[in-house]
mmCIF file of C-alpha atoms in Angstrom:
data_model
loop_
_atom_site.group_PDB
_atom_site.id
_atom_site.type_symbol
_atom_site.label_atom_id
_atom_site.label_comp_id
_atom_site.label_asym_id
_atom_site.label_seq_id
_atom_site.Cartn_x
_atom_site.Cartn_y
_atom_site.Cartn_z
ATOM 1 C CA MET A 1 -52.867 -34.676 3.814
ATOM 2 C CA THR A 2 -52.229 -31.278 2.462
ATOM 3 C CA GLU A 3 -54.082 -29.763 5.489
ATOM 4 C CA PHE A 4 -52.322 -27.711 7.846
ATOM 5 C CA TRP A 5 -53.524 -26.362 11.215
ATOM 6 C CA LEU A 6 -52.044 -23.277 12.363
ATOM 7 C CA ILE A 7 -52.316 -22.725 15.916
ATOM 8 C CA SER A 8 -50.727 -20.441 18.507
ATOM 9 C CA ALA A 9 -50.700 -20.816 22.376
ATOM 10 C CA PRO A 10 -49.153 -18.372 25.098
ATOM 11 C CA GLY A 11 -45.600 -18.894 25.746
ATOM 12 C CA GLU A 12 -44.672 -20.615 28.984
ATOM 13 C CA LYS A 13 -41.441 -19.434 30.618
ATOM 14 C CA THR A 14 -40.071 -19.322 27.350
ATOM 15 C CA CYS A 15 -41.889 -19.849 23.864
ATOM 16 C CA GLN A 16 -39.813 -22.827 23.245
ATOM 17 C CA GLN A 17 -41.314 -24.523 26.164
ATOM 18 C CA THR A 18 -44.522 -24.030 24.619
ATOM 19 C CA TRP A 19 -43.321 -25.760 21.523
ATOM 20 C CA ASP A 20 -41.633 -28.435 23.000
ATOM 21 C CA LYS A 21 -44.748 -29.182 25.324
ATOM 22 C CA MET A 22 -47.009 -29.267 22.140
ATOM 23 C CA ASN A 23 -44.490 -31.220 19.921
ATOM 24 C CA MET A 24 -44.452 -33.914 22.888
ATOM 25 C CA ALA A 25 -47.851 -34.126 23.308
ATOM 26 C CA THR A 26 -48.725 -34.638 19.555
ATOM 27 C CA THR A 27 -45.568 -37.054 18.836
ATOM 28 C CA GLN A 28 -44.682 -38.829 21.795
ATOM 29 C CA THR A 29 -47.003 -42.038 21.888
ATOM 30 C CA SER A 30 -47.989 -41.804 18.354
ATOM 31 C CA ASN A 31 -47.376 -39.492 15.413
ATOM 32 C CA LEU A 32 -50.762 -37.450 15.365
ATOM 33 C CA SER A 33 -49.011 -34.799 13.273
ATOM 34 C CA THR A 34 -45.882 -33.321 11.780
ATOM 35 C CA ASN A 35 -45.095 -30.177 13.576
ATOM 36 C CA HIS A 36 -43.104 -27.051 12.346
ATOM 37 C CA LYS A 37 -42.698 -23.616 14.193
ATOM 38 C CA PHE A 38 -44.344 -20.773 12.293
ATOM 39 C CA ASN A 39 -42.215 -17.942 12.073
ATOM 40 C CA MET A 40 -43.633 -14.593 13.193
ATOM 41 C CA PRO A 41 -41.995 -11.369 13.054
ATOM 42 C CA GLU A 42 -42.220 -8.742 15.572
ATOM 43 C CA LEU A 43 -45.507 -6.643 14.407
ATOM 44 C CA LYS A 44 -46.714 -3.492 15.682
ATOM 45 C CA VAL A 45 -49.573 -4.162 17.916
ATOM 46 C CA GLY A 46 -51.382 -0.752 17.975
ATOM 47 C CA THR A 47 -54.508 -0.159 19.918
ATOM 48 C CA LEU A 48 -57.020 -2.722 21.263
ATOM 49 C CA ASP A 49 -59.774 -0.851 19.116
ATOM 50 C CA VAL A 50 -57.756 -1.307 16.084
ATOM 51 C CA LEU A 51 -57.148 -4.957 16.671
ATOM 52 C CA VAL A 52 -60.756 -5.918 17.095
ATOM 53 C CA GLY A 53 -61.796 -4.037 14.049
ATOM 54 C CA LEU A 54 -58.878 -5.783 12.235
ATOM 55 C CA SER A 55 -59.572 -9.194 13.609
ATOM 56 C CA ASP A 56 -63.085 -8.989 11.599
ATOM 57 C CA ASP A 57 -61.507 -7.363 8.507
ATOM 58 C CA LEU A 58 -58.865 -9.925 8.278
ATOM 59 C CA ALA A 59 -61.489 -12.813 8.299
ATOM 60 C CA LYS A 60 -63.131 -11.113 5.332
ATOM 61 C CA LEU A 61 -59.902 -10.636 3.396
ATOM 62 C CA ASP A 62 -58.670 -14.463 4.240
ATOM 63 C CA SER A 63 -61.950 -15.650 2.598
ATOM 64 C CA PHE A 64 -61.667 -13.231 -0.451
ATOM 65 C CA VAL A 65 -58.102 -14.049 -1.030
ATOM 66 C CA GLU A 66 -58.714 -17.852 -0.600
ATOM 67 C CA SER A 67 -61.023 -17.545 -3.386
ATOM 68 C CA VAL A 68 -58.478 -15.577 -5.686
ATOM 69 C CA VAL A 69 -55.671 -18.224 -5.036
ATOM 70 C CA ARG A 70 -58.513 -21.050 -5.763
ATOM 71 C CA LYS A 71 -59.824 -19.345 -9.209
ATOM 72 C CA VAL A 72 -56.198 -18.539 -10.278
ATOM 73 C CA ALA A 73 -55.613 -22.229 -9.771
ATOM 74 C CA GLN A 74 -58.528 -23.533 -11.241
ATOM 75 C CA TYR A 75 -58.106 -21.429 -14.428
ATOM 76 C CA MET A 76 -54.754 -22.777 -14.750
ATOM 77 C CA ALA A 77 -56.199 -26.120 -14.777
ATOM 78 C CA ASP A 78 -58.563 -25.238 -17.612
ATOM 79 C CA VAL A 79 -56.039 -23.466 -19.508
ATOM 80 C CA LEU A 80 -53.614 -26.413 -19.311
ATOM 81 C CA GLU A 81 -56.783 -28.820 -19.920
ATOM 82 C CA ASP A 82 -56.524 -30.601 -16.522
ATOM 83 C CA SER A 83 -53.016 -32.179 -17.281
ATOM 84 C CA ARG A 84 -52.667 -32.850 -13.506
ATOM 85 C CA ASP A 85 -48.654 -33.097 -13.390
ATOM 86 C CA LYS A 86 -48.444 -30.024 -15.701
ATOM 87 C CA VAL A 87 -50.663 -28.121 -13.272
ATOM 88 C CA LEU A 88 -49.052 -28.888 -10.119
ATOM 89 C CA GLU A 89 -45.636 -28.072 -11.849
ATOM 90 C CA ASN A 90 -47.016 -24.382 -12.183
ATOM 91 C CA LEU A 91 -48.523 -24.037 -8.805
ATOM 92 C CA LEU A 92 -45.605 -22.762 -6.863
ATOM 93 C CA ALA A 93 -45.122 -20.375 -4.166
ATOM 94 C CA ASN A 94 -41.705 -18.294 -4.561
ATOM 95 C CA GLY A 95 -40.564 -21.067 -6.681
ATOM 96 C CA VAL A 96 -41.220 -23.863 -4.154
ATOM 97 C CA ASP A 97 -44.205 -26.372 -3.979
ATOM 98 C CA LEU A 98 -46.796 -25.374 -1.451
ATOM 99 C CA VAL A 99 -46.302 -27.654 1.199
ATOM 100 C CA THR A 100 -42.663 -26.560 1.405
ATOM 101 C CA TYR A 101 -43.539 -22.714 1.498
ATOM 102 C CA VAL A 102 -46.222 -23.258 4.135
ATOM 103 C CA THR A 103 -43.685 -25.338 6.283
ATOM 104 C CA ARG A 104 -40.775 -23.159 5.819
ATOM 105 C CA PHE A 105 -42.706 -19.640 5.886
ATOM 106 C CA GLN A 106 -40.768 -16.436 6.343
ATOM 107 C CA TRP A 107 -42.643 -13.116 6.778
ATOM 108 C CA ASP A 108 -41.567 -11.067 3.260
ATOM 109 C CA MET A 109 -40.220 -7.818 4.781
ATOM 110 C CA ALA A 110 -39.836 -6.083 1.607
ATOM 111 C CA LYS A 111 -43.478 -6.638 0.529
ATOM 112 C CA TYR A 112 -44.966 -6.065 3.977
ATOM 113 C CA PRO A 113 -42.707 -3.849 6.120
ATOM 114 C CA ILE A 114 -43.057 -4.607 9.538
ATOM 115 C CA LYS A 115 -42.451 -0.943 10.757
ATOM 116 C CA GLN A 116 -45.960 -0.284 9.282
ATOM 117 C CA SER A 117 -49.123 -0.646 11.078
ATOM 118 C CA LEU A 118 -51.130 -3.849 10.906
ATOM 119 C CA LYS A 119 -54.128 -2.119 9.176
ATOM 120 C CA ASN A 120 -51.573 -0.869 6.491
ATOM 121 C CA ILE A 121 -50.306 -4.181 6.106
ATOM 122 C CA SER A 122 -53.708 -5.655 5.647
ATOM 123 C CA ASP A 123 -54.509 -2.668 3.064
ATOM 124 C CA ILE A 124 -51.432 -3.485 0.882
ATOM 125 C CA MET A 125 -52.521 -7.369 0.913
ATOM 126 C CA SER A 126 -56.077 -6.568 -0.026
ATOM 127 C CA LYS A 127 -55.119 -4.086 -2.902
ATOM 128 C CA GLN A 128 -52.691 -7.056 -4.410
ATOM 129 C CA ALA A 129 -55.348 -9.437 -4.239
ATOM 130 C CA SER A 130 -58.159 -7.250 -5.617
ATOM 131 C CA GLN A 131 -55.623 -6.283 -8.525
ATOM 132 C CA ILE A 132 -55.072 -10.233 -9.397
ATOM 133 C CA ASP A 133 -58.792 -10.829 -9.048
ATOM 134 C CA SER A 134 -59.724 -8.158 -11.533
ATOM 135 C CA ASP A 135 -56.600 -8.986 -14.077
ATOM 136 C CA LEU A 136 -57.637 -12.668 -13.738
ATOM 137 C CA LYS A 137 -61.211 -11.754 -14.989
ATOM 138 C CA ALA A 138 -59.949 -9.631 -18.135
ATOM 139 C CA ARG A 139 -57.418 -12.131 -19.376
ATOM 140 C CA ALA A 140 -59.902 -15.229 -18.534
ATOM 141 C CA SER A 141 -62.512 -13.146 -20.725
ATOM 142 C CA ALA A 142 -60.440 -12.555 -23.665
ATOM 143 C CA TYR A 143 -58.858 -15.867 -23.647
ATOM 144 C CA ASN A 144 -62.453 -17.756 -23.241
ATOM 145 C CA SER A 145 -63.971 -15.851 -25.933
ATOM 146 C CA LEU A 146 -60.965 -16.855 -28.338
ATOM 147 C CA LYS A 147 -61.138 -20.191 -27.140
ATOM 148 C CA GLY A 148 -64.922 -20.509 -27.684
ATOM 149 C CA ASN A 149 -64.752 -18.944 -31.120
ATOM 150 C CA LEU A 150 -62.279 -21.614 -32.165
ATOM 151 C CA GLN A 151 -63.884 -24.684 -30.644
ATOM 152 C CA SER A 152 -67.330 -23.461 -32.540
ATOM 153 C CA LEU A 153 -65.418 -23.132 -35.813
ATOM 154 C CA GLU A 154 -63.791 -26.458 -35.323
ATOM 155 C CA ARG A 155 -66.988 -28.329 -34.215
ATOM 156 C CA LYS A 156 -68.288 -27.233 -37.739
ATOM 157 C CA ASN A 157 -65.912 -29.471 -39.124
ATOM 158 C CA VAL A 158 -66.615 -32.612 -37.232
ATOM 159 C CA GLY A 159 -69.881 -34.523 -36.522
ATOM 160 C CA SER A 160 -72.657 -35.856 -38.524
ATOM 161 C CA LEU A 161 -72.990 -35.266 -42.062
ATOM 162 C CA LEU A 162 -76.396 -33.736 -41.549
ATOM 163 C CA THR A 163 -74.875 -30.924 -39.489
ATOM 164 C CA ARG A 164 -71.054 -30.328 -40.354
ATOM 165 C CA SER A 165 -69.667 -27.962 -42.689
ATOM 166 C CA LEU A 166 -68.996 -29.649 -46.084
ATOM 167 C CA ALA A 167 -66.520 -26.916 -47.271
ATOM 168 C CA ASP A 168 -63.729 -29.275 -46.395
ATOM 169 C CA ILE A 169 -65.276 -32.249 -48.176
ATOM 170 C CA VAL A 170 -66.319 -30.999 -51.667
ATOM 171 C CA LYS A 171 -64.052 -29.735 -54.495
ATOM 172 C CA LYS A 172 -64.871 -27.454 -57.319
ATOM 173 C CA ASP A 173 -65.394 -30.189 -59.901
ATOM 174 C CA ASP A 174 -68.291 -31.705 -57.567
ATOM 175 C CA PHE A 175 -70.610 -28.872 -58.946
ATOM 176 C CA ILE A 176 -72.038 -27.267 -61.932
ATOM 177 C CA LEU A 177 -71.451 -23.879 -61.386
ATOM 178 C CA ASP A 178 -71.857 -21.863 -64.452
ATOM 179 C CA SER A 179 -75.114 -22.929 -65.982
ATOM 180 C CA GLU A 180 -78.252 -20.996 -66.088
ATOM 181 C CA TYR A 181 -80.429 -24.196 -66.125
ATOM 182 C CA LEU A 182 -78.651 -27.099 -64.137
ATOM 183 C CA THR A 183 -77.426 -27.047 -60.484
ATOM 184 C CA THR A 184 -76.217 -29.573 -58.270
ATOM 185 C CA LEU A 185 -77.658 -30.560 -54.842
ATOM 186 C CA LEU A 186 -75.951 -32.574 -51.976
ATOM 187 C CA VAL A 187 -78.085 -35.229 -50.348
ATOM 188 C CA VAL A 188 -77.128 -36.921 -47.209
ATOM 189 C CA VAL A 189 -78.289 -40.813 -47.425
ATOM 190 C CA PRO A 190 -78.597 -43.223 -44.497
ATOM 191 C CA LYS A 191 -75.887 -46.258 -45.291
ATOM 192 C CA THR A 192 -78.852 -48.523 -45.100
ATOM 193 C CA SER A 193 -81.035 -46.604 -47.900
ATOM 194 C CA TYR A 194 -77.923 -46.590 -50.524
ATOM 195 C CA PRO A 195 -79.868 -48.994 -52.798
ATOM 196 C CA ASP A 196 -83.124 -47.142 -52.473
ATOM 197 C CA TRP A 197 -81.214 -43.743 -53.444
ATOM 198 C CA GLN A 198 -79.866 -45.503 -56.568
ATOM 199 C CA LYS A 199 -83.180 -46.854 -57.781
ATOM 200 C CA THR A 200 -85.290 -43.663 -56.924
ATOM 201 C CA TYR A 201 -83.550 -40.584 -57.346
ATOM 202 C CA GLU A 202 -83.807 -39.884 -61.140
ATOM 203 C CA THR A 203 -87.692 -40.274 -60.428
ATOM 204 C CA LEU A 204 -87.956 -38.164 -57.298
ATOM 205 C CA SER A 205 -89.062 -35.309 -59.424
ATOM 206 C CA GLU A 206 -89.005 -34.320 -63.049
ATOM 207 C CA MET A 207 -85.921 -33.106 -64.846
ATOM 208 C CA VAL A 208 -83.157 -34.940 -62.898
ATOM 209 C CA VAL A 209 -80.101 -35.791 -65.170
ATOM 210 C CA PRO A 210 -80.075 -39.214 -65.316
ATOM 211 C CA ARG A 211 -76.816 -41.064 -63.852
ATOM 212 C CA SER A 212 -75.721 -38.032 -62.231
ATOM 213 C CA THR A 213 -75.322 -38.924 -58.844
ATOM 214 C CA LYS A 214 -71.830 -39.497 -57.168
ATOM 215 C CA ILE A 215 -70.822 -40.473 -53.735
ATOM 216 C CA LEU A 216 -68.456 -37.607 -52.435
ATOM 217 C CA PHE A 217 -67.661 -38.591 -48.897
ATOM 218 C CA GLU A 218 -68.709 -41.211 -46.185
ATOM 219 C CA ASP A 219 -69.039 -41.336 -42.173
ATOM 220 C CA HIS A 220 -70.192 -44.063 -39.808
ATOM 221 C CA ASP A 221 -74.060 -43.749 -40.676
ATOM 222 C CA SER A 222 -74.478 -41.924 -44.019
ATOM 223 C CA GLY A 223 -73.022 -40.963 -47.447
ATOM 224 C CA LEU A 224 -72.808 -37.614 -49.055
ATOM 225 C CA PHE A 225 -74.153 -37.781 -52.726
ATOM 226 C CA SER A 226 -74.365 -35.205 -55.544
ATOM 227 C CA VAL A 227 -76.938 -35.071 -57.920
ATOM 228 C CA THR A 228 -77.526 -32.959 -61.059
ATOM 229 C CA LEU A 229 -81.109 -31.319 -62.062
ATOM 230 C CA PHE A 230 -82.989 -28.628 -63.508
ATOM 231 C CA ARG A 231 -83.061 -25.514 -61.239
ATOM 232 C CA LYS A 232 -86.952 -25.377 -61.517
ATOM 233 C CA ALA A 233 -87.239 -28.773 -60.273
ATOM 234 C CA ILE A 234 -85.406 -28.014 -56.894
ATOM 235 C CA ASP A 235 -88.362 -27.533 -54.586
ATOM 236 C CA ASP A 236 -89.939 -30.462 -55.778
ATOM 237 C CA PHE A 237 -86.917 -32.853 -55.549
ATOM 238 C CA LYS A 238 -86.367 -31.462 -51.813
ATOM 239 C CA GLN A 239 -89.862 -32.387 -50.844
ATOM 240 C CA LYS A 240 -89.683 -35.669 -52.533
ATOM 241 C CA ALA A 241 -86.611 -36.258 -51.000
ATOM 242 C CA ARG A 242 -87.575 -35.488 -47.421
ATOM 243 C CA GLU A 243 -90.710 -38.087 -47.907
ATOM 244 C CA ASN A 244 -88.031 -40.758 -48.612
ATOM 245 C CA LYS A 245 -85.893 -39.816 -45.740
ATOM 246 C CA PHE A 246 -82.896 -38.285 -48.024
ATOM 247 C CA VAL A 247 -81.665 -34.939 -46.407
ATOM 248 C CA VAL A 248 -80.892 -32.214 -48.847
ATOM 249 C CA ARG A 249 -78.050 -30.087 -47.693
ATOM 250 C CA ASP A 250 -78.487 -26.294 -47.990
ATOM 251 C CA PHE A 251 -75.183 -25.501 -49.584
ATOM 252 C CA GLN A 252 -73.733 -23.286 -51.899
ATOM 253 C CA TYR A 253 -70.408 -23.802 -53.449
ATOM 254 C CA ASN A 254 -68.834 -20.493 -52.590
ATOM 255 C CA GLU A 255 -64.733 -20.380 -52.862
ATOM 256 C CA GLU A 256 -64.365 -17.003 -51.247
ATOM 257 C CA GLU A 257 -66.394 -17.681 -48.380
ATOM 258 C CA MET A 258 -64.717 -21.159 -47.757
ATOM 259 C CA LYS A 259 -61.312 -19.480 -47.886
ATOM 260 C CA ALA A 260 -62.203 -16.737 -45.479
ATOM 261 C CA ASP A 261 -63.562 -19.427 -42.986
ATOM 262 C CA LYS A 262 -60.349 -21.466 -43.516
ATOM 263 C CA GLU A 263 -58.360 -18.233 -42.975
ATOM 264 C CA GLU A 264 -60.526 -17.294 -39.517
ATOM 265 C CA LEU A 265 -59.728 -21.103 -38.176
ATOM 266 C CA THR A 266 -55.672 -20.413 -38.939
ATOM 267 C CA ARG A 267 -56.107 -17.024 -37.334
ATOM 268 C CA LEU A 268 -57.950 -18.032 -34.250
ATOM 269 C CA SER A 269 -55.677 -21.197 -33.940
ATOM 270 C CA THR A 270 -52.652 -19.029 -34.147
ATOM 271 C CA ASP A 271 -53.866 -16.638 -31.779
ATOM 272 C CA LYS A 272 -54.799 -19.144 -29.200
ATOM 273 C CA LYS A 273 -51.039 -20.350 -29.467
ATOM 274 C CA LYS A 274 -49.616 -16.995 -29.147
ATOM 275 C CA GLN A 275 -51.632 -16.264 -26.033
ATOM 276 C CA PHE A 276 -51.181 -19.568 -24.217
ATOM 277 C CA GLY A 277 -47.524 -19.138 -23.233
ATOM 278 C CA PRO A 278 -47.874 -15.418 -21.601
ATOM 279 C CA LEU A 279 -51.509 -16.331 -20.133
ATOM 280 C CA VAL A 280 -49.745 -19.475 -18.526
ATOM 281 C CA ARG A 281 -46.628 -17.409 -17.470
ATOM 282 C CA TRP A 282 -49.043 -14.683 -15.862
ATOM 283 C CA LEU A 283 -51.032 -17.494 -13.897
ATOM 284 C CA LYS A 284 -47.826 -19.058 -12.486
ATOM 285 C CA VAL A 285 -46.441 -15.773 -11.152
ATOM 286 C CA ASN A 286 -50.012 -14.364 -9.971
ATOM 287 C CA PHE A 287 -50.722 -17.761 -8.319
ATOM 288 C CA SER A 288 -47.510 -17.509 -6.500
ATOM 289 C CA GLU A 289 -48.371 -13.662 -5.427
ATOM 290 C CA ALA A 290 -51.875 -14.777 -4.344
ATOM 291 C CA PHE A 291 -50.989 -17.650 -2.458
ATOM 292 C CA ILE A 292 -47.660 -15.804 -0.324
ATOM 293 C CA THR A 293 -50.322 -13.016 0.063
ATOM 294 C CA TRP A 294 -52.937 -15.605 1.771
ATOM 295 C CA ILE A 295 -50.246 -17.034 3.865
ATOM 296 C CA HIS A 296 -49.273 -13.894 5.162
ATOM 297 C CA ILE A 297 -52.931 -13.143 6.177
ATOM 298 C CA LYS A 298 -53.111 -16.359 8.072
ATOM 299 C CA ALA A 299 -49.931 -14.930 9.826
ATOM 300 C CA LEU A 300 -51.420 -11.781 10.605
ATOM 301 C CA ARG A 301 -54.673 -13.283 11.867
ATOM 302 C CA VAL A 302 -52.602 -15.410 14.171
ATOM 303 C CA PHE A 303 -51.056 -12.341 15.603
ATOM 304 C CA THR A 304 -53.898 -10.296 16.034
ATOM 305 C CA GLU A 305 -56.056 -13.274 17.517
ATOM 306 C CA SER A 306 -53.104 -14.173 19.786
ATOM 307 C CA VAL A 307 -52.809 -10.630 21.203
ATOM 308 C CA LEU A 308 -56.619 -10.251 21.780
ATOM 309 C CA ARG A 309 -56.821 -13.682 23.391
ATOM 310 C CA TYR A 310 -53.408 -13.835 25.447
ATOM 311 C CA GLY A 311 -53.073 -9.955 26.117
ATOM 312 C CA LEU A 312 -49.852 -8.132 26.139
ATOM 313 C CA PRO A 313 -46.990 -7.937 26.186
ATOM 314 C CA VAL A 314 -46.695 -10.381 23.024
ATOM 315 C CA ASN A 315 -45.852 -13.650 24.049
ATOM 316 C CA PHE A 316 -47.170 -16.551 22.122
ATOM 317 C CA GLN A 317 -45.785 -19.469 19.954
ATOM 318 C CA ALA A 318 -47.423 -19.973 16.618
ATOM 319 C CA MET A 319 -47.248 -23.556 15.429
ATOM 320 C CA LEU A 320 -48.229 -25.416 12.197
ATOM 321 C CA LEU A 321 -49.493 -28.807 12.448
ATOM 322 C CA GLN A 322 -49.944 -31.037 9.607
ATOM 323 C CA PRO A 323 -52.354 -33.897 10.988
ATOM 324 C CA GLY A 324 -52.184 -37.367 9.876
ATOM 325 C CA LYS A 325 -54.965 -38.754 7.679
ATOM 326 C CA LYS A 326 -56.424 -40.995 10.370
ATOM 327 C CA ASN A 327 -55.474 -38.755 13.325
ATOM 328 C CA VAL A 328 -57.523 -35.976 13.130
ATOM 329 C CA LYS A 329 -60.074 -36.571 15.913
ATOM 330 C CA LYS A 330 -57.382 -37.882 18.301
ATOM 331 C CA LEU A 331 -55.220 -34.650 17.436
ATOM 332 C CA ARG A 332 -58.105 -32.299 18.483
ATOM 333 C CA GLU A 333 -58.657 -34.097 21.984
ATOM 334 C CA VAL A 334 -54.832 -34.020 22.722
ATOM 335 C CA LEU A 335 -54.743 -30.302 21.899
ATOM 336 C CA GLN A 336 -57.913 -29.730 23.904
ATOM 337 C CA ASP A 337 -56.592 -31.401 26.924
ATOM 338 C CA LEU A 338 -53.304 -29.800 26.486
ATOM 339 C CA TYR A 339 -55.192 -26.118 26.218
ATOM 340 C CA LYS A 340 -58.446 -26.463 27.913
ATOM 341 C CA HIS A 341 -56.868 -24.200 30.848
ATOM 342 C CA LEU A 342 -56.625 -21.387 28.561
ATOM 343 C CA ASP A 343 -60.454 -20.822 28.240
ATOM 344 C CA SER A 344 -62.671 -22.855 30.578
ATOM 345 C CA SER A 345 -65.835 -21.698 28.629
ATOM 346 C CA ALA A 346 -64.314 -23.377 25.584
ATOM 347 C CA THR A 347 -65.997 -26.338 24.821
ATOM 348 C CA VAL A 348 -65.444 -27.285 21.206
ATOM 349 C CA ILE A 349 -67.942 -25.454 19.136
ATOM 350 C CA ASP A 350 -68.175 -26.762 15.555
ATOM 351 C CA ALA A 351 -69.238 -24.393 12.977
ATOM 352 C CA THR A 352 -71.870 -26.774 11.775
ATOM 353 C CA MET A 353 -73.687 -26.261 14.984
ATOM 354 C CA ASP A 354 -76.563 -23.727 14.756
ATOM 355 C CA ILE A 355 -76.496 -21.733 17.956
ATOM 356 C CA PRO A 356 -78.762 -18.637 17.640
ATOM 357 C CA GLY A 357 -77.192 -15.366 18.314
ATOM 358 C CA LEU A 358 -73.682 -16.784 17.897
ATOM 359 C CA ASN A 359 -71.877 -15.718 14.662
ATOM 360 C CA LEU A 360 -69.044 -17.779 14.091
ATOM 361 C CA SER A 361 -68.248 -16.573 10.796
ATOM 362 C CA GLN A 362 -67.993 -20.505 9.784
ATOM 363 C CA GLN A 363 -64.871 -20.830 11.966
ATOM 364 C CA GLU A 364 -64.741 -23.543 14.626
ATOM 365 C CA TYR A 365 -63.571 -21.969 18.160
ATOM 366 C CA TYR A 366 -61.036 -23.729 20.504
ATOM 367 C CA PRO A 367 -59.454 -22.690 23.733
ATOM 368 C CA TYR A 368 -56.133 -21.965 21.483
ATOM 369 C CA VAL A 369 -55.969 -19.846 18.312
ATOM 370 C CA TYR A 370 -56.679 -21.927 15.292
ATOM 371 C CA TYR A 371 -56.666 -21.290 11.365
ATOM 372 C CA LYS A 372 -56.797 -24.090 8.808
ATOM 373 C CA ILE A 373 -54.687 -23.804 5.755
ATOM 374 C CA ASP A 374 -55.773 -26.215 3.181
ATOM 375 C CA CYS A 375 -53.165 -26.456 0.149
ATOM 376 C CA ASN A 376 -55.327 -28.860 -1.863
ATOM 377 C CA LEU A 377 -56.951 -26.229 -4.136
ATOM 378 C CA PHE A 378 -59.306 -28.029 -6.371
ATOM 379 C CA ASP A 379 -60.107 -31.730 -7.251
ATOM 380 C CA PHE A 380 -59.344 -32.740 -10.891
ATOM 381 C CA LYS A 381 -62.050 -34.109 -13.230
#
């Protein structure tokens, strides 16, 4: 499981005792979870009022930054076109995989100086995440537009003969181009109707040049035939062809237009390749930044909530538990037994229960401080 529970409990005589007690309870009889100490720096506490306000702000910031992390990860998957291994290779935090980063978490003193107030630190985090979010929108919009234009041009060159571009199928020699009276039409004929076409095309209207039809291209269902006739017979021929289930394609041979389309396709394809590398690098760097910010916010929340719940002086142990897949329920029960004395009123309240007047901000409530960190950021298609 890539889900972690970040919890804290007050220090006994020492914080080490708190850790030993929890570790023994969860691993002694059966390994309910893999546990790690979660390193917390000595942050500035500030006033109670500030902590209460900050607690609410951090809850919102946590959700926002998680959404940014997920957006960057999902867009990485879109750009790499869902090659799972490649995506996971690029989703790193500080150059290591996410599980390693979380389990070996160290506060980044350079980015978030602990001499600053908690409010200032949270403001720095908020600004960083907002910047990544707005940059992602701009970059994604530019790349998606390019990719969309390229795909729509590419789509024109595939598919049924009834709809696809004919520019790369026909040649100049297939057309009569410089005649005042004669012209060449292109007709899509179902394969099953080839005999009918050969028998009838000369008589579909007057002024069709005998023996002028040639097959130029075939796909699974149909063939593309050329036919030569007098210009004044075009409308009549088209109508009779339609009645016989032959489709006359509306196509004018224009070398300049065809060349421009080809050049546009090449240009878009080259632009996409040029943008791909820098975009993946940007996503890689900014995913790491966003994820690191997110885990620091979790640390700030644990600190703030632990001080609010357990009081001063600051004395608590933050712990990271990785539950075994089948042990989630049992682990909850063990932790409940271990910490129920911390809050006698805290029977477990699940966020899915609707209790009027109690706003849980979608967060379960336990007698110990608890936040979930889920490193599984998306489902692959």
